[in-house]
Amino acid sequence: MGLPQGYTFRKLQVSDYSNNYIETLKVLTTVGEVSQARFEELFAHWDSLPQLYQPHVITNEQGVVVATGMLLVEKKMIHECGLVGHIEDIAIATSEQGKKLGYTMITNLTQIAEAAGCYKVILDCSTHNIGFYEKCGYTNGGTQMVKRA
Amino acid sequence: MGLPQGYTFRKLQVSDYSNNYIETLKVLTTVGEVSQARFEELFAHWDSLPQLYQPHVITNEQGVVVATGMLLVEKKMIHECGLVGHIEDIAIATSEQGKKLGYTMITNLTQIAEAAGCYKVILDCSTHNIGFYEKCGYTNGGTQMVKRA
């Protein structure tokens, strides 16, 4: 979907711990100390629930992770036991911005969610990113409210 | 937490299929045809992942479901493998509105999420509900974007 030559969109692999996955996430927010053991524990948890947690990455021509994105598929009672896709934790390595990796990540995760039968896909963003998500086919759906512990 | 006499906040039970659970959800949105077998299948799925899916209800003095709310607890890599609570599918029976059941549902689900270690709890709402969620301790965290299939 328009990725630069040699770039690949794929599922997260356990070997990505030492392949720039954590460093890429740090572009988004605080990650803190995540040891290889903790990474592997969480990876195994996600991997045990493959329909629910669908973590993806984009790698560059060296095979290094340069973008991250999670698709979380929630099973609801409403809409005849419908599925809703939640897109979470999109991060693009600073040195790789301007290559439309974010667009590819969002549109690919959206296609996966729709192919899985999700009746809608949702995500939360800052006001200054609304235009970007509109280009990805999204519309304003309301307000995110948050309470921090 | 200020519920009327005889009202109870508790986890969803499988017997709630025939106890006004589906009817209460219909106040929120389209539910469609959900047979008892499909309800029980989804209930069993939620019940198999008790840390992740935490569906709750409020019952009135007759023991009938009059409010619903889901707490979904996501395990993330960011924030040192932190937990985020998602509050979903809040519905209050039309005949029971004005009794602060929504406030009790939201604050109780939030407390459960925080007790489970969530570093934040998030939900999406319409603009006209922002004031209500502010009374529940929430602040505006951004914009929800949506793509419907």
CSV table of C-alpha atoms in Angstrom, one decimal:
chain,number,residue,atom,x,y,z
A,1,MET,CA,0.0,0.0,0.0
A,2,GLY,CA,2.5,2.6,-1.1
A,3,LEU,CA,5.4,1.6,1.2
A,4,PRO,CA,8.9,2.6,0.1
A,5,GLN,CA,10.9,-0.1,-1.6
A,6,GLY,CA,12.1,-2.7,0.8
A,7,TYR,CA,9.7,-1.7,3.6
A,8,THR,CA,7.3,-4.4,5.0
A,9,PHE,CA,4.1,-4.3,7.1
A,10,ARG,CA,3.8,-7.4,9.3
A,11,LYS,CA,2.8,-8.7,12.7
A,12,LEU,CA,5.1,-8.0,15.6
A,13,GLN,CA,7.5,-10.8,16.2
A,14,VAL,CA,9.2,-11.8,19.5
A,15,SER,CA,12.6,-11.0,18.0
A,16,ASP,CA,11.5,-7.4,17.6
A,17,TYR,CA,12.5,-6.7,21.2
A,18,SER,CA,16.0,-6.2,20.0
A,19,ASN,CA,14.9,-4.8,16.7
A,20,ASN,CA,14.0,-1.2,17.6
A,21,TYR,CA,10.4,-1.9,18.7
A,22,ILE,CA,10.7,-0.4,22.1
A,23,GLU,CA,12.7,2.6,20.8
A,24,THR,CA,10.0,3.3,18.2
A,25,LEU,CA,7.3,3.2,20.9
A,26,LYS,CA,9.2,5.8,22.8
A,27,VAL,CA,8.4,8.3,20.1
A,28,LEU,CA,4.8,8.0,21.2
A,29,THR,CA,5.0,8.2,25.0
A,30,THR,CA,6.8,6.9,28.1
A,31,VAL,CA,7.7,3.3,27.8
A,32,GLY,CA,10.0,3.0,30.8
A,33,GLU,CA,12.1,-0.1,31.6
A,34,VAL,CA,10.8,-3.1,29.8
A,35,SER,CA,13.2,-6.0,30.1
A,36,GLN,CA,13.4,-8.7,27.5
A,37,ALA,CA,11.6,-11.1,29.9
A,38,ARG,CA,8.7,-8.7,30.5
A,39,PHE,CA,8.5,-8.1,26.7
A,40,GLU,CA,8.4,-11.8,26.1
A,41,GLU,CA,5.7,-12.3,28.8
A,42,LEU,CA,3.5,-9.7,27.3
A,43,PHE,CA,4.2,-10.9,23.7
A,44,ALA,CA,3.1,-14.4,24.8
A,45,HIS,CA,0.0,-13.0,26.4
A,46,TRP,CA,-0.9,-11.1,23.2
A,47,ASP,CA,0.0,-14.1,21.1
A,48,SER,CA,-2.3,-16.4,23.2
A,49,LEU,CA,-5.2,-14.1,22.2
A,50,PRO,CA,-4.5,-13.6,18.5
A,51,GLN,CA,-8.0,-12.5,17.5
A,52,LEU,CA,-8.0,-9.9,20.2
A,53,TYR,CA,-4.5,-8.4,20.2
A,54,GLN,CA,-3.1,-7.8,16.8
A,55,PRO,CA,0.2,-5.9,17.2
A,56,HIS,CA,1.8,-4.8,13.9
A,57,VAL,CA,5.0,-3.1,12.7
A,58,ILE,CA,6.5,-1.7,9.6
A,59,THR,CA,10.2,-2.5,9.0
A,60,ASN,CA,12.6,-0.6,6.7
A,61,GLU,CA,14.9,-1.9,4.0
A,62,GLN,CA,17.3,-3.1,6.8
A,63,GLY,CA,14.5,-5.0,8.4
A,64,VAL,CA,14.5,-2.7,11.4
A,65,VAL,CA,11.2,-1.7,13.1
A,66,VAL,CA,10.3,1.9,12.2
A,67,ALA,CA,6.5,2.0,12.9
A,68,THR,CA,4.2,0.4,15.4
A,69,GLY,CA,0.4,0.0,15.7
A,70,MET,CA,-2.0,-2.2,17.7
A,71,LEU,CA,-5.4,-3.4,16.6
A,72,LEU,CA,-7.5,-4.6,19.5
A,73,VAL,CA,-10.7,-6.3,18.5
A,74,GLU,CA,-13.4,-6.2,21.1
A,75,LYS,CA,-16.3,-8.6,21.2
A,76,LYS,CA,-19.5,-6.7,22.1
A,77,MET,CA,-23.1,-7.8,22.8
A,78,ILE,CA,-24.5,-4.8,20.9
A,79,HIS,CA,-24.9,-4.9,17.1
A,80,GLU,CA,-25.8,-8.6,17.2
A,81,CYS,CA,-22.6,-9.6,19.1
A,82,GLY,CA,-20.6,-7.2,16.9
A,83,LEU,CA,-16.9,-6.6,16.7
A,84,VAL,CA,-15.3,-3.2,17.2
A,85,GLY,CA,-11.7,-2.5,16.3
A,86,HIS,CA,-9.6,-0.2,18.5
A,87,ILE,CA,-6.5,1.2,17.0
A,88,GLU,CA,-3.9,2.0,19.6
A,89,ASP,CA,-0.3,3.0,20.1
A,90,ILE,CA,0.7,4.3,16.6
A,91,ALA,CA,4.3,5.4,16.6
A,92,ILE,CA,6.6,6.3,13.7
A,93,ALA,CA,10.4,6.6,14.2
A,94,THR,CA,11.4,10.2,14.0
A,95,SER,CA,13.9,9.6,11.2
A,96,GLU,CA,11.2,7.9,9.1
A,97,GLN,CA,8.5,10.5,9.2
A,98,GLY,CA,7.3,11.9,5.9
A,99,LYS,CA,7.1,8.5,4.2
A,100,LYS,CA,3.4,7.9,4.8
A,101,LEU,CA,4.2,5.1,7.1
A,102,GLY,CA,1.4,6.3,9.5
A,103,TYR,CA,-1.1,6.3,6.6
A,104,THR,CA,-0.1,2.8,5.6
A,105,MET,CA,-0.3,1.6,9.2
A,106,ILE,CA,-3.7,3.0,9.8
A,107,THR,CA,-5.3,1.9,6.5
A,108,ASN,CA,-3.8,-1.6,6.8
A,109,LEU,CA,-5.0,-2.1,10.4
A,110,THR,CA,-8.4,-0.8,9.3
A,111,GLN,CA,-8.6,-3.2,6.5
A,112,ILE,CA,-7.6,-6.1,8.8
A,113,ALA,CA,-10.4,-5.0,11.3
A,114,GLU,CA,-13.0,-4.8,8.5
A,115,ALA,CA,-11.9,-8.1,7.0
A,116,ALA,CA,-12.4,-9.6,10.5
A,117,GLY,CA,-15.9,-8.3,10.5
A,118,CYS,CA,-15.7,-5.2,12.7
A,119,TYR,CA,-18.7,-3.0,12.1
A,120,LYS,CA,-16.6,0.0,13.1
A,121,VAL,CA,-13.0,0.9,13.9
A,122,ILE,CA,-12.3,3.7,16.4
A,123,LEU,CA,-9.2,5.5,17.7
A,124,ASP,CA,-8.5,8.6,19.8
A,125,CYS,CA,-6.3,11.4,18.7
A,126,SER,CA,-5.2,15.0,19.4
A,127,THR,CA,-7.0,17.8,17.7
A,128,HIS,CA,-4.0,18.5,15.4
A,129,ASN,CA,-4.2,14.9,14.0
A,130,ILE,CA,-7.8,15.0,13.0
A,131,GLY,CA,-6.9,16.0,9.4
A,132,PHE,CA,-4.5,13.1,9.1
A,133,TYR,CA,-7.2,10.6,10.2
A,134,GLU,CA,-9.7,12.1,7.9
A,135,LYS,CA,-7.3,11.3,5.0
A,136,CYS,CA,-7.3,7.7,6.3
A,137,GLY,CA,-11.2,7.6,5.9
A,138,TYR,CA,-12.1,8.4,9.5
A,139,THR,CA,-14.6,11.0,10.8
A,140,ASN,CA,-15.0,12.8,14.1
A,141,GLY,CA,-17.0,10.4,16.3
A,142,GLY,CA,-17.1,12.3,19.6
A,143,THR,CA,-14.9,13.2,22.6
A,144,GLN,CA,-12.4,11.1,24.5
A,145,MET,CA,-12.6,11.5,28.2
A,146,VAL,CA,-9.8,10.3,30.4
A,147,LYS,CA,-9.1,9.9,34.1
A,148,ARG,CA,-5.5,9.3,35.2
A,149,ALA,CA,-4.8,7.3,38.4
B,1,MET,CA,-22.1,4.5,46.4
B,2,GLY,CA,-25.4,6.3,46.7
B,3,LEU,CA,-27.6,3.7,45.0
B,4,PRO,CA,-31.3,3.8,45.9
B,5,GLN,CA,-32.3,1.3,48.6
B,6,GLY,CA,-32.4,-2.2,47.2
B,7,TYR,CA,-30.3,-1.5,44.1
B,8,THR,CA,-27.2,-3.5,43.6
B,9,PHE,CA,-24.0,-3.0,41.5
B,10,ARG,CA,-22.6,-6.4,40.5
B,11,LYS,CA,-21.0,-8.4,37.7
B,12,LEU,CA,-23.1,-9.6,34.8
B,13,GLN,CA,-24.5,-13.1,35.3
B,14,VAL,CA,-25.5,-15.6,32.7
B,15,SER,CA,-29.0,-15.6,34.0
B,16,ASP,CA,-29.3,-11.8,33.1
B,17,TYR,CA,-30.2,-12.8,29.5
B,18,SER,CA,-33.8,-13.2,30.7
B,19,ASN,CA,-33.4,-10.4,33.3
B,20,ASN,CA,-33.7,-7.3,31.1
B,21,TYR,CA,-30.0,-7.1,30.1
B,22,ILE,CA,-30.6,-7.0,26.4
B,23,GLU,CA,-33.5,-4.6,26.8
B,24,THR,CA,-31.4,-2.2,28.8
B,25,LEU,CA,-28.6,-2.3,26.1
B,26,LYS,CA,-31.2,-1.3,23.5
B,27,VAL,CA,-31.5,2.1,25.2
B,28,LEU,CA,-27.9,2.7,24.0
B,29,THR,CA,-28.0,1.5,20.5
B,30,THR,CA,-29.0,-1.3,18.1
B,31,VAL,CA,-28.7,-4.7,19.6
B,32,GLY,CA,-30.6,-6.8,17.1
B,33,GLU,CA,-31.4,-10.4,17.5
B,34,VAL,CA,-29.3,-12.0,20.2
B,35,SER,CA,-30.5,-15.5,21.0
B,36,GLN,CA,-29.9,-17.1,24.4
B,37,ALA,CA,-27.4,-19.4,22.8
B,38,ARG,CA,-25.4,-16.5,21.3
B,39,PHE,CA,-25.6,-14.6,24.6
B,40,GLU,CA,-24.3,-17.6,26.5
B,41,GLU,CA,-21.5,-18.1,24.0
B,42,LEU,CA,-20.4,-14.5,24.3
B,43,PHE,CA,-20.8,-14.5,28.1
B,44,ALA,CA,-18.6,-17.7,28.3
B,45,HIS,CA,-16.0,-15.9,26.1
B,46,TRP,CA,-16.0,-12.8,28.4
B,47,ASP,CA,-16.0,-15.1,31.4
B,48,SER,CA,-12.9,-17.0,30.1
B,49,LEU,CA,-11.0,-13.7,30.1
B,50,PRO,CA,-12.1,-12.2,33.4
B,51,GLN,CA,-9.2,-9.7,33.8
B,52,LEU,CA,-9.9,-8.4,30.3
B,53,TYR,CA,-13.7,-8.3,30.0
B,54,GLN,CA,-15.5,-7.1,33.1
B,55,PRO,CA,-19.2,-6.6,32.3
B,56,HIS,CA,-21.3,-5.1,35.1
B,57,VAL,CA,-24.9,-4.3,35.8
B,58,ILE,CA,-27.0,-2.4,38.3
B,59,THR,CA,-30.2,-4.2,39.4
B,60,ASN,CA,-33.2,-2.5,41.0
B,61,GLU,CA,-35.2,-3.6,44.1
B,62,GLN,CA,-36.8,-6.3,42.1
B,63,GLY,CA,-33.4,-7.7,41.1
B,64,VAL,CA,-34.0,-6.6,37.5
B,65,VAL,CA,-31.1,-5.2,35.4
B,66,VAL,CA,-31.6,-1.5,34.9
B,67,ALA,CA,-28.1,-0.4,33.9
B,68,THR,CA,-25.1,-1.8,32.1
B,69,GLY,CA,-21.4,-1.0,31.8
B,70,MET,CA,-18.4,-2.8,30.4
B,71,LEU,CA,-14.8,-2.4,31.7
B,72,LEU,CA,-12.3,-3.7,29.2
B,73,VAL,CA,-8.7,-3.8,30.6
B,74,GLU,CA,-6.0,-3.6,27.9
B,75,LYS,CA,-2.5,-4.8,28.5
B,76,LYS,CA,-0.1,-2.4,26.8
B,77,MET,CA,3.7,-2.3,26.2
B,78,ILE,CA,4.0,1.4,26.9
B,79,HIS,CA,4.1,2.7,30.5
B,80,GLU,CA,6.1,-0.3,31.6
B,81,CYS,CA,3.6,-2.8,30.4
B,82,GLY,CA,0.8,-0.7,31.8
B,83,LEU,CA,-2.9,-1.4,31.9
B,84,VAL,CA,-5.5,0.9,30.4
B,85,GLY,CA,-9.2,0.6,31.3
B,86,HIS,CA,-11.8,1.2,28.5
B,87,ILE,CA,-15.3,1.9,29.6
B,88,GLU,CA,-17.8,0.9,27.0
B,89,ASP,CA,-21.6,0.4,26.5
B,90,ILE,CA,-23.1,2.3,29.4
B,91,ALA,CA,-26.9,2.1,29.2
B,92,ILE,CA,-29.5,3.1,31.7
B,93,ALA,CA,-33.1,1.9,31.4
B,94,THR,CA,-35.3,4.9,30.4
B,95,SER,CA,-37.6,4.4,33.4
B,96,GLU,CA,-34.7,4.5,35.8
B,97,GLN,CA,-33.0,7.7,34.7
B,98,GLY,CA,-32.5,10.5,37.2
B,99,LYS,CA,-31.4,8.1,40.0
B,100,LYS,CA,-27.6,8.7,39.4
B,101,LEU,CA,-27.2,5.1,38.2
B,102,GLY,CA,-24.9,6.3,35.4
B,103,TYR,CA,-22.7,8.1,37.9
B,104,THR,CA,-22.5,5.0,40.1
B,105,MET,CA,-21.8,2.8,37.2
B,106,ILE,CA,-18.9,5.0,35.9
B,107,THR,CA,-17.3,5.7,39.3
B,108,ASN,CA,-17.5,2.0,40.3
B,109,LEU,CA,-16.0,0.8,37.0
B,110,THR,CA,-13.3,3.5,37.4
B,111,GLN,CA,-12.5,2.3,40.9
B,112,ILE,CA,-12.3,-1.3,39.7
B,113,ALA,CA,-9.9,-0.3,36.9
B,114,GLU,CA,-7.7,1.8,39.3
B,115,ALA,CA,-7.7,-1.0,41.8
B,116,ALA,CA,-6.5,-3.4,39.0
B,117,GLY,CA,-3.6,-1.0,38.4
B,118,CYS,CA,-4.8,0.9,35.3
B,119,TYR,CA,-2.7,4.0,34.9
B,120,LYS,CA,-5.6,5.6,33.1
B,121,VAL,CA,-9.2,4.9,32.2
B,122,ILE,CA,-10.7,6.2,29.0
B,123,LEU,CA,-14.1,6.4,27.3
B,124,ASP,CA,-15.7,8.1,24.4
B,125,CYS,CA,-18.8,10.2,24.6
B,126,SER,CA,-21.0,12.7,22.7
B,127,THR,CA,-20.3,16.4,23.3
B,128,HIS,CA,-23.5,16.8,25.3
B,129,ASN,CA,-22.3,14.2,27.9
B,130,ILE,CA,-18.9,15.9,28.6
B,131,GLY,CA,-20.3,17.7,31.7
B,132,PHE,CA,-21.6,14.4,33.1
B,133,TYR,CA,-18.2,12.7,32.8
B,134,GLU,CA,-16.5,15.7,34.3
B,135,LYS,CA,-18.6,15.2,37.4
B,136,CYS,CA,-17.3,11.6,37.4
B,137,GLY,CA,-13.7,12.9,37.5
B,138,TYR,CA,-12.9,12.7,33.8
B,139,THR,CA,-11.3,15.4,31.6
B,140,ASN,CA,-11.3,16.0,27.9
B,141,GLY,CA,-8.5,13.8,26.5
B,142,GLY,CA,-8.9,14.3,22.7
B,143,THR,CA,-11.1,13.4,19.8
B,144,GLN,CA,-12.6,10.0,18.9
B,145,MET,CA,-12.3,9.2,15.2
B,146,VAL,CA,-14.4,6.5,13.7
B,147,LYS,CA,-14.7,4.5,10.5
B,148,ARG,CA,-17.8,2.5,9.9
B,149,ALA,CA,-17.6,-0.6,7.6
